């Protein structure tokens, strides 16, 4: 048993293996407590709810790796969704042609990318703190969105939009496929490209990274630009899932994405973290939420449980580091 564990740990890493075992334990517990937990309907519900939160978490992950933060993720997603909705409404609403949808998607991604680019430039070249810059962008995007929509929703989209949020491809939910592709792209970018290496270096020590020849300003700008792009994709998914868009959609996701990153082993000070543990952490949080919902718990209780999880993870890691230091 010990040899098998060691082989699995060497293959996947202690962080991934620990989260995987914890996920199995959570599934077993809720499977015993609620007979509906392992039903196809509940598994399908989890598969459809996970992607939008997952994409926003990926958008949060890379800024944290560089020692920063992007507090504007949900509002970047919403303003991107509003851009797509506006293009569709201007071209007939429910009768808008597919060409209008393509133009709207391009415009939505461009808006999200631009928001990330502006944050990246201010952070990298002006030297402003990422929390202040992203907070300012969040306030700006929220105010702009409320001004454009008068605080209301925009709805009434063509039928071909809905399969993006509710459809299947070869038996797999389309939003889940989009998230899987995004996670793979993020994994490859961080582990196989010069930009990924530069992002880790900047997060570890930005001054040392600069002395070693890494263009730190360009790296930071690209990090927040890509974060904005991922937010835009999440915004398109949210529009198609809710069949409407407004400024406040997914506002509570900000804290959950940070929680998922930290639960997935990402260093809050930057320089360390991987995509796979974060994906597992997301699944754990979604499974917990679904399980508590089936047991009749209030959604606010699930939020409280997530907060306790974050505190628990920090305490456990503190004890683990103390234990590891005593071993040397």
mmCIF file of C-alpha atoms in Angstrom:
data_model
loop_
_atom_site.group_PDB
_atom_site.id
_atom_site.type_symbol
_atom_site.label_atom_id
_atom_site.label_comp_id
_atom_site.label_asym_id
_atom_site.label_seq_id
_atom_site.Cartn_x
_atom_site.Cartn_y
_atom_site.Cartn_z
ATOM 1 C CA UNK A 1 0.000 0.000 0.000
ATOM 2 C CA UNK A 2 2.828 2.373 0.895
ATOM 3 C CA UNK A 3 4.675 1.617 -2.341
ATOM 4 C CA UNK A 4 1.516 2.168 -4.378
ATOM 5 C CA UNK A 5 0.959 5.536 -2.670
ATOM 6 C CA UNK A 6 4.568 6.554 -3.295
ATOM 7 C CA UNK A 7 4.284 5.648 -6.987
ATOM 8 C CA UNK A 8 1.077 7.650 -7.349
ATOM 9 C CA UNK A 9 2.635 10.566 -5.464
ATOM 10 C CA UNK A 10 5.680 10.533 -7.720
ATOM 11 C CA UNK A 11 3.450 10.353 -10.814
ATOM 12 C CA UNK A 12 0.876 13.032 -9.957
ATOM 13 C CA UNK A 13 2.424 14.954 -7.067
ATOM 14 C CA UNK A 14 1.433 15.016 -3.401
ATOM 15 C CA UNK A 15 -0.917 17.992 -3.893
ATOM 16 C CA UNK A 16 -2.931 16.324 -6.668
ATOM 17 C CA UNK A 17 -3.063 12.979 -4.901
ATOM 18 C CA UNK A 18 -4.175 14.541 -1.620
ATOM 19 C CA UNK A 19 -6.954 16.525 -3.300
ATOM 20 C CA UNK A 20 -8.050 13.479 -5.315
ATOM 21 C CA UNK A 21 -8.333 11.362 -2.166
ATOM 22 C CA UNK A 22 -10.244 14.140 -0.424
ATOM 23 C CA UNK A 23 -12.605 14.420 -3.410
ATOM 24 C CA UNK A 24 -13.289 10.686 -3.281
ATOM 25 C CA UNK A 25 -14.027 10.966 0.441
ATOM 26 C CA UNK A 26 -16.467 13.849 -0.135
ATOM 27 C CA UNK A 27 -18.238 11.930 -2.911
ATOM 28 C CA UNK A 28 -18.564 8.836 -0.693
ATOM 29 C CA UNK A 29 -19.956 10.856 2.229
ATOM 30 C CA UNK A 30 -22.572 12.689 0.166
ATOM 31 C CA UNK A 31 -23.365 9.489 -1.753
ATOM 32 C CA UNK A 32 -24.272 7.844 1.563
ATOM 33 C CA UNK A 33 -26.167 10.846 2.933
ATOM 34 C CA UNK A 34 -28.202 11.486 -0.225
ATOM 35 C CA UNK A 35 -29.250 8.757 -2.688
ATOM 36 C CA UNK A 36 -29.740 11.417 -5.371
ATOM 37 C CA UNK A 37 -26.158 12.646 -5.172
ATOM 38 C CA UNK A 38 -24.723 10.091 -7.596
ATOM 39 C CA UNK A 39 -27.698 10.322 -9.974
ATOM 40 C CA UNK A 40 -27.137 11.280 -13.580
ATOM 41 C CA UNK A 41 -29.166 14.463 -13.121
ATOM 42 C CA UNK A 42 -26.969 15.703 -10.285
ATOM 43 C CA UNK A 43 -23.712 14.795 -12.036
ATOM 44 C CA UNK A 44 -24.975 16.610 -15.136
ATOM 45 C CA UNK A 45 -25.894 19.638 -13.049
ATOM 46 C CA UNK A 46 -22.367 19.767 -11.602
ATOM 47 C CA UNK A 47 -20.893 19.429 -15.104
ATOM 48 C CA UNK A 48 -22.880 22.433 -16.325
ATOM 49 C CA UNK A 49 -22.300 24.638 -13.270
ATOM 50 C CA UNK A 50 -18.555 24.067 -12.983
ATOM 51 C CA UNK A 51 -17.251 25.614 -16.267
ATOM 52 C CA UNK A 52 -18.169 29.262 -15.753
ATOM 53 C CA UNK A 53 -16.595 29.260 -12.286
ATOM 54 C CA UNK A 54 -13.680 27.227 -13.652
ATOM 55 C CA UNK A 55 -12.923 29.669 -16.456
ATOM 56 C CA UNK A 56 -12.998 32.596 -14.041
ATOM 57 C CA UNK A 57 -10.654 30.689 -11.717
ATOM 58 C CA UNK A 58 -8.214 30.177 -14.575
ATOM 59 C CA UNK A 59 -8.450 33.928 -15.178
ATOM 60 C CA UNK A 60 -7.568 34.506 -11.506
ATOM 61 C CA UNK A 61 -4.825 31.865 -11.370
ATOM 62 C CA UNK A 62 -2.139 33.466 -13.532
ATOM 63 C CA UNK A 63 -2.222 36.925 -11.877
ATOM 64 C CA UNK A 64 -1.875 35.230 -8.483
ATOM 65 C CA UNK A 65 1.123 33.258 -9.777
ATOM 66 C CA UNK A 66 2.853 36.574 -10.498
ATOM 67 C CA UNK A 67 2.112 37.837 -6.992
ATOM 68 C CA UNK A 68 -0.892 39.903 -8.079
ATOM 69 C CA UNK A 69 -4.673 39.642 -8.168
ATOM 70 C CA UNK A 70 -7.475 40.394 -10.605
ATOM 71 C CA UNK A 71 -10.535 41.580 -8.697
ATOM 72 C CA UNK A 72 -12.279 42.585 -11.928
ATOM 73 C CA UNK A 73 -12.808 39.069 -13.316
ATOM 74 C CA UNK A 74 -16.593 38.850 -12.945
ATOM 75 C CA UNK A 75 -17.224 42.373 -14.190
ATOM 76 C CA UNK A 76 -14.886 41.815 -17.129
ATOM 77 C CA UNK A 77 -16.927 38.699 -17.928
ATOM 78 C CA UNK A 78 -20.189 40.638 -17.581
ATOM 79 C CA UNK A 79 -19.122 43.580 -19.758
ATOM 80 C CA UNK A 80 -17.951 41.083 -22.391
ATOM 81 C CA UNK A 81 -21.319 39.330 -22.211
ATOM 82 C CA UNK A 82 -23.048 42.710 -22.504
ATOM 83 C CA UNK A 83 -21.006 43.436 -25.619
ATOM 84 C CA UNK A 84 -22.167 40.203 -27.254
ATOM 85 C CA UNK A 85 -25.759 40.875 -26.162
ATOM 86 C CA UNK A 86 -25.623 44.386 -27.595
ATOM 87 C CA UNK A 87 -24.371 43.147 -30.974
ATOM 88 C CA UNK A 88 -27.138 40.536 -31.106
ATOM 89 C CA UNK A 89 -29.802 43.063 -30.088
ATOM 90 C CA UNK A 90 -28.601 45.498 -32.740
ATOM 91 C CA UNK A 91 -28.957 42.794 -35.379
ATOM 92 C CA UNK A 92 -32.441 41.518 -34.666
ATOM 93 C CA UNK A 93 -32.292 39.992 -31.192
ATOM 94 C CA UNK A 94 -33.838 36.504 -31.355
ATOM 95 C CA UNK A 95 -33.656 36.689 -35.154
ATOM 96 C CA UNK A 96 -30.010 37.752 -35.334
ATOM 97 C CA UNK A 97 -28.032 35.814 -37.951
ATOM 98 C CA UNK A 98 -25.069 33.626 -37.051
ATOM 99 C CA UNK A 99 -22.749 36.214 -38.622
ATOM 100 C CA UNK A 100 -23.881 38.706 -35.960
ATOM 101 C CA UNK A 101 -23.072 36.138 -33.287
ATOM 102 C CA UNK A 102 -19.575 35.627 -34.683
ATOM 103 C CA UNK A 103 -19.007 39.395 -34.751
ATOM 104 C CA UNK A 104 -20.400 39.665 -31.225
ATOM 105 C CA UNK A 105 -18.094 36.935 -29.913
ATOM 106 C CA UNK A 106 -15.082 38.656 -31.472
ATOM 107 C CA UNK A 107 -16.190 41.986 -29.988
ATOM 108 C CA UNK A 108 -16.792 40.396 -26.551
ATOM 109 C CA UNK A 109 -13.360 38.762 -26.471
ATOM 110 C CA UNK A 110 -11.773 41.998 -27.665
ATOM 111 C CA UNK A 111 -13.443 43.975 -24.858
ATOM 112 C CA UNK A 112 -12.338 41.487 -22.204
ATOM 113 C CA UNK A 113 -8.824 41.379 -23.612
ATOM 114 C CA UNK A 114 -8.658 45.175 -23.703
ATOM 115 C CA UNK A 115 -9.734 45.437 -20.062
ATOM 116 C CA UNK A 116 -6.993 42.997 -19.076
ATOM 117 C CA UNK A 117 -4.445 44.779 -21.245
ATOM 118 C CA UNK A 118 -5.182 48.152 -19.626
ATOM 119 C CA UNK A 119 -4.752 46.649 -16.162
ATOM 120 C CA UNK A 120 -1.523 44.955 -17.219
ATOM 121 C CA UNK A 121 -0.042 48.151 -18.661
ATOM 122 C CA UNK A 122 -0.868 50.190 -15.551
ATOM 123 C CA UNK A 123 0.504 47.502 -13.231
ATOM 124 C CA UNK A 124 3.643 46.820 -15.267
ATOM 125 C CA UNK A 125 4.639 50.254 -16.517
ATOM 126 C CA UNK A 126 3.143 52.599 -13.909
ATOM 127 C CA UNK A 127 4.009 50.343 -10.993
ATOM 128 C CA UNK A 128 0.597 50.558 -9.319
ATOM 129 C CA UNK A 129 -0.433 47.729 -7.008
ATOM 130 C CA UNK A 130 -2.499 44.983 -8.740
ATOM 131 C CA UNK A 131 -5.200 45.076 -6.062
ATOM 132 C CA UNK A 132 -5.756 48.820 -6.525
ATOM 133 C CA UNK A 133 -5.656 48.641 -10.325
ATOM 134 C CA UNK A 134 -8.039 45.693 -10.584
ATOM 135 C CA UNK A 135 -10.335 47.257 -7.972
ATOM 136 C CA UNK A 136 -10.438 50.462 -10.016
ATOM 137 C CA UNK A 137 -11.195 48.456 -13.170
ATOM 138 C CA UNK A 138 -13.916 46.542 -11.317
ATOM 139 C CA UNK A 139 -15.589 49.781 -10.218
ATOM 140 C CA UNK A 140 -15.286 51.247 -13.700
ATOM 141 C CA UNK A 141 -16.737 48.201 -15.462
ATOM 142 C CA UNK A 142 -19.540 47.874 -12.944
ATOM 143 C CA UNK A 143 -20.485 51.527 -13.275
ATOM 144 C CA UNK A 144 -20.256 51.401 -17.064
ATOM 145 C CA UNK A 145 -22.407 48.285 -17.210
ATOM 146 C CA UNK A 146 -25.070 49.732 -14.925
ATOM 147 C CA UNK A 147 -25.083 52.948 -16.938
ATOM 148 C CA UNK A 148 -25.576 51.071 -20.203
ATOM 149 C CA UNK A 149 -28.244 48.698 -18.882
ATOM 150 C CA UNK A 150 -29.847 51.012 -16.261
ATOM 151 C CA UNK A 151 -29.274 48.203 -13.759
ATOM 152 C CA UNK A 152 -31.475 45.738 -15.649
ATOM 153 C CA UNK A 153 -31.041 42.546 -17.656
ATOM 154 C CA UNK A 154 -30.645 42.076 -21.381
ATOM 155 C CA UNK A 155 -32.339 38.935 -22.689
ATOM 156 C CA UNK A 156 -33.838 37.540 -25.865
ATOM 157 C CA UNK A 157 -31.137 35.781 -27.875
ATOM 158 C CA UNK A 158 -31.291 33.431 -30.870
ATOM 159 C CA UNK A 159 -31.929 29.740 -30.189
ATOM 160 C CA UNK A 160 -28.548 28.726 -31.586
ATOM 161 C CA UNK A 161 -26.852 30.490 -28.640
ATOM 162 C CA UNK A 162 -28.369 28.221 -25.981
ATOM 163 C CA UNK A 163 -26.510 24.981 -26.916
ATOM 164 C CA UNK A 164 -23.245 26.711 -25.927
ATOM 165 C CA UNK A 165 -24.486 26.787 -22.334
ATOM 166 C CA UNK A 166 -26.850 23.806 -22.301
ATOM 167 C CA UNK A 167 -25.875 21.518 -25.186
ATOM 168 C CA UNK A 168 -23.831 18.327 -25.511
ATOM 169 C CA UNK A 169 -21.084 17.222 -27.849
ATOM 170 C CA UNK A 170 -20.433 13.458 -28.014
ATOM 171 C CA UNK A 171 -22.253 13.144 -24.698
ATOM 172 C CA UNK A 172 -20.188 15.783 -22.867
ATOM 173 C CA UNK A 173 -21.636 19.188 -21.900
ATOM 174 C CA UNK A 174 -20.293 21.859 -24.257
ATOM 175 C CA UNK A 175 -19.419 24.308 -21.426
ATOM 176 C CA UNK A 176 -17.395 21.548 -19.765
ATOM 177 C CA UNK A 177 -15.530 20.875 -23.012
ATOM 178 C CA UNK A 178 -14.690 24.580 -23.288
ATOM 179 C CA UNK A 179 -13.392 24.577 -19.717
ATOM 180 C CA UNK A 180 -11.304 21.447 -20.324
ATOM 181 C CA UNK A 181 -9.741 23.049 -23.401
ATOM 182 C CA UNK A 182 -9.050 26.222 -21.416
ATOM 183 C CA UNK A 183 -7.432 24.236 -18.585
ATOM 184 C CA UNK A 184 -5.234 22.334 -21.052
ATOM 185 C CA UNK A 185 -4.167 25.563 -22.760
ATOM 186 C CA UNK A 186 -3.338 27.109 -19.370
ATOM 187 C CA UNK A 187 -1.391 24.010 -18.325
ATOM 188 C CA UNK A 188 0.651 23.982 -21.526
ATOM 189 C CA UNK A 189 1.252 27.724 -21.321
ATOM 190 C CA UNK A 190 2.506 27.566 -17.737
ATOM 191 C CA UNK A 191 4.569 24.391 -18.026
ATOM 192 C CA UNK A 192 5.830 24.423 -21.617
ATOM 193 C CA UNK A 193 6.291 28.015 -22.740
ATOM 194 C CA UNK A 194 8.737 30.837 -22.031
ATOM 195 C CA UNK A 195 5.867 33.042 -20.918
ATOM 196 C CA UNK A 196 4.847 30.489 -18.271
ATOM 197 C CA UNK A 197 8.407 30.260 -16.986
ATOM 198 C CA UNK A 198 8.636 34.056 -16.923
ATOM 199 C CA UNK A 199 5.348 34.306 -14.990
ATOM 200 C CA UNK A 200 6.665 31.957 -12.294
ATOM 201 C CA UNK A 201 9.938 33.863 -12.129
ATOM 202 C CA UNK A 202 8.161 37.200 -11.775
ATOM 203 C CA UNK A 203 6.039 35.764 -8.978
ATOM 204 C CA UNK A 204 9.075 34.347 -7.171
ATOM 205 C CA UNK A 205 11.194 37.494 -7.347
ATOM 206 C CA UNK A 206 10.470 40.192 -9.881
ATOM 207 C CA UNK A 207 13.801 41.951 -9.377
ATOM 208 C CA UNK A 208 15.805 38.752 -9.839
ATOM 209 C CA UNK A 209 13.693 37.947 -12.894
ATOM 210 C CA UNK A 210 14.579 41.326 -14.380
ATOM 211 C CA UNK A 211 18.280 40.825 -13.708
ATOM 212 C CA UNK A 212 18.130 37.404 -15.385
ATOM 213 C CA UNK A 213 16.962 38.963 -18.655
ATOM 214 C CA UNK A 214 13.203 38.413 -18.391
ATOM 215 C CA UNK A 215 11.113 41.286 -19.727
ATOM 216 C CA UNK A 216 9.025 41.604 -16.567
ATOM 217 C CA UNK A 217 6.834 44.450 -17.814
ATOM 218 C CA UNK A 218 5.880 42.573 -20.958
ATOM 219 C CA UNK A 219 5.231 39.426 -18.908
ATOM 220 C CA UNK A 220 2.894 41.206 -16.496
ATOM 221 C CA UNK A 221 1.051 42.921 -19.337
ATOM 222 C CA UNK A 222 0.504 39.608 -21.112
ATOM 223 C CA UNK A 223 -0.602 37.900 -17.877
ATOM 224 C CA UNK A 224 -3.448 40.355 -17.292
ATOM 225 C CA UNK A 225 -4.311 40.481 -20.992
ATOM 226 C CA UNK A 226 -4.770 36.706 -21.089
ATOM 227 C CA UNK A 227 -6.727 36.895 -17.840
ATOM 228 C CA UNK A 228 -9.130 39.338 -19.505
ATOM 229 C CA UNK A 229 -9.468 37.040 -22.517
ATOM 230 C CA UNK A 230 -10.418 34.098 -20.299
ATOM 231 C CA UNK A 231 -12.945 36.304 -18.488
ATOM 232 C CA UNK A 232 -14.551 37.148 -21.816
ATOM 233 C CA UNK A 233 -14.959 33.461 -22.669
ATOM 234 C CA UNK A 234 -16.559 32.919 -19.254
ATOM 235 C CA UNK A 235 -18.903 35.842 -19.970
ATOM 236 C CA UNK A 236 -20.068 34.225 -23.209
ATOM 237 C CA UNK A 237 -20.758 30.960 -21.365
ATOM 238 C CA UNK A 238 -22.690 32.811 -18.661
ATOM 239 C CA UNK A 239 -24.824 34.594 -21.253
ATOM 240 C CA UNK A 240 -25.742 31.349 -22.959
ATOM 241 C CA UNK A 241 -26.439 29.540 -19.665
ATOM 242 C CA UNK A 242 -28.654 32.210 -18.120
ATOM 243 C CA UNK A 243 -30.107 33.351 -21.480
ATOM 244 C CA UNK A 244 -29.626 36.851 -20.142
ATOM 245 C CA UNK A 245 -26.843 39.116 -19.013
ATOM 246 C CA UNK A 246 -26.535 41.828 -16.413
ATOM 247 C CA UNK A 247 -23.748 43.491 -14.475
ATOM 248 C CA UNK A 248 -24.189 41.543 -11.237
ATOM 249 C CA UNK A 249 -24.123 38.001 -12.616
ATOM 250 C CA UNK A 250 -21.615 35.841 -10.738
ATOM 251 C CA UNK A 251 -20.509 38.617 -8.402
ATOM 252 C CA UNK A 252 -19.883 36.096 -5.599
ATOM 253 C CA UNK A 253 -17.469 34.155 -7.826
ATOM 254 C CA UNK A 254 -14.554 36.473 -7.025
ATOM 255 C CA UNK A 255 -13.906 35.073 -3.564
ATOM 256 C CA UNK A 256 -14.590 31.490 -4.669
ATOM 257 C CA UNK A 257 -11.970 31.697 -7.421
ATOM 258 C CA UNK A 258 -9.402 32.894 -4.894
ATOM 259 C CA UNK A 259 -10.451 30.074 -2.552
ATOM 260 C CA UNK A 260 -10.084 27.499 -5.336
ATOM 261 C CA UNK A 261 -6.595 28.753 -6.171
ATOM 262 C CA UNK A 262 -5.408 28.585 -2.562
ATOM 263 C CA UNK A 263 -7.095 25.233 -1.948
ATOM 264 C CA UNK A 264 -5.292 24.026 -5.084
ATOM 265 C CA UNK A 265 -1.910 24.880 -3.573
ATOM 266 C CA UNK A 266 -1.211 28.188 -5.307
ATOM 267 C CA UNK A 267 1.115 30.375 -3.256
ATOM 268 C CA UNK A 268 -0.735 33.631 -2.431
ATOM 269 C CA UNK A 269 2.575 35.489 -2.722
ATOM 270 C CA UNK A 270 3.226 34.130 -6.214
ATOM 271 C CA UNK A 271 5.785 31.868 -7.810
ATOM 272 C CA UNK A 272 4.183 28.485 -7.207
ATOM 273 C CA UNK A 273 1.024 26.721 -8.373
ATOM 274 C CA UNK A 274 -0.259 24.330 -11.016
ATOM 275 C CA UNK A 275 -3.449 24.004 -13.040
ATOM 276 C CA UNK A 276 -4.347 20.394 -12.179
ATOM 277 C CA UNK A 277 -4.616 20.868 -8.388
ATOM 278 C CA UNK A 278 -6.708 23.983 -8.941
ATOM 279 C CA UNK A 279 -9.089 22.056 -11.215
ATOM 280 C CA UNK A 280 -9.456 19.377 -8.528
ATOM 281 C CA UNK A 281 -10.094 22.069 -5.921
ATOM 282 C CA UNK A 282 -12.838 23.504 -8.139
ATOM 283 C CA UNK A 283 -14.490 20.104 -8.444
ATOM 284 C CA UNK A 284 -14.349 19.660 -4.657
ATOM 285 C CA UNK A 285 -16.008 23.032 -4.072
ATOM 286 C CA UNK A 286 -18.701 22.330 -6.663
ATOM 287 C CA UNK A 287 -19.356 18.852 -5.231
ATOM 288 C CA UNK A 288 -19.644 20.326 -1.740
ATOM 289 C CA UNK A 289 -22.099 22.943 -2.954
ATOM 290 C CA UNK A 290 -24.199 20.361 -4.793
ATOM 291 C CA UNK A 291 -24.157 17.933 -1.873
ATOM 292 C CA UNK A 292 -25.219 20.554 0.645
ATOM 293 C CA UNK A 293 -27.962 21.694 -1.716
ATOM 294 C CA UNK A 294 -29.341 18.146 -1.988
ATOM 295 C CA UNK A 295 -29.320 17.880 1.810
ATOM 296 C CA UNK A 296 -31.513 20.976 1.967
ATOM 297 C CA UNK A 297 -28.854 23.341 3.253
ATOM 298 C CA UNK A 298 -29.124 27.023 2.483
ATOM 299 C CA UNK A 299 -26.777 28.343 -0.218
ATOM 300 C CA UNK A 300 -25.338 30.760 2.324
ATOM 301 C CA UNK A 301 -24.281 27.748 4.397
ATOM 302 C CA UNK A 302 -22.296 26.450 1.418
ATOM 303 C CA UNK A 303 -20.535 29.807 1.229
ATOM 304 C CA UNK A 304 -19.757 29.594 4.942
ATOM 305 C CA UNK A 305 -18.384 26.064 4.470
ATOM 306 C CA UNK A 306 -16.127 27.304 1.665
ATOM 307 C CA UNK A 307 -14.783 30.005 3.974
ATOM 308 C CA UNK A 308 -14.108 27.464 6.721
ATOM 309 C CA UNK A 309 -12.321 25.330 4.158
ATOM 310 C CA UNK A 310 -9.969 28.153 3.321
ATOM 311 C CA UNK A 311 -9.188 28.733 6.994
ATOM 312 C CA UNK A 312 -8.712 24.999 7.515
ATOM 313 C CA UNK A 313 -6.363 24.707 4.545
ATOM 314 C CA UNK A 314 -4.210 27.570 5.839
ATOM 315 C CA UNK A 315 -4.016 26.022 9.314
ATOM 316 C CA UNK A 316 -3.158 22.562 7.964
ATOM 317 C CA UNK A 317 -0.448 23.979 5.700
ATOM 318 C CA UNK A 318 1.038 25.939 8.597
ATOM 319 C CA UNK A 319 1.295 22.771 10.684
ATOM 320 C CA UNK A 320 2.641 20.853 7.680
ATOM 321 C CA UNK A 321 5.398 23.394 7.073
ATOM 322 C CA UNK A 322 6.303 23.359 10.769
ATOM 323 C CA UNK A 323 6.464 19.564 10.674
ATOM 324 C CA UNK A 324 8.558 19.577 7.473
ATOM 325 C CA UNK A 325 11.027 22.075 8.974
ATOM 326 C CA UNK A 326 11.544 19.866 12.023
ATOM 327 C CA UNK A 327 12.454 16.958 9.756
ATOM 328 C CA UNK A 328 15.494 18.827 8.392
#
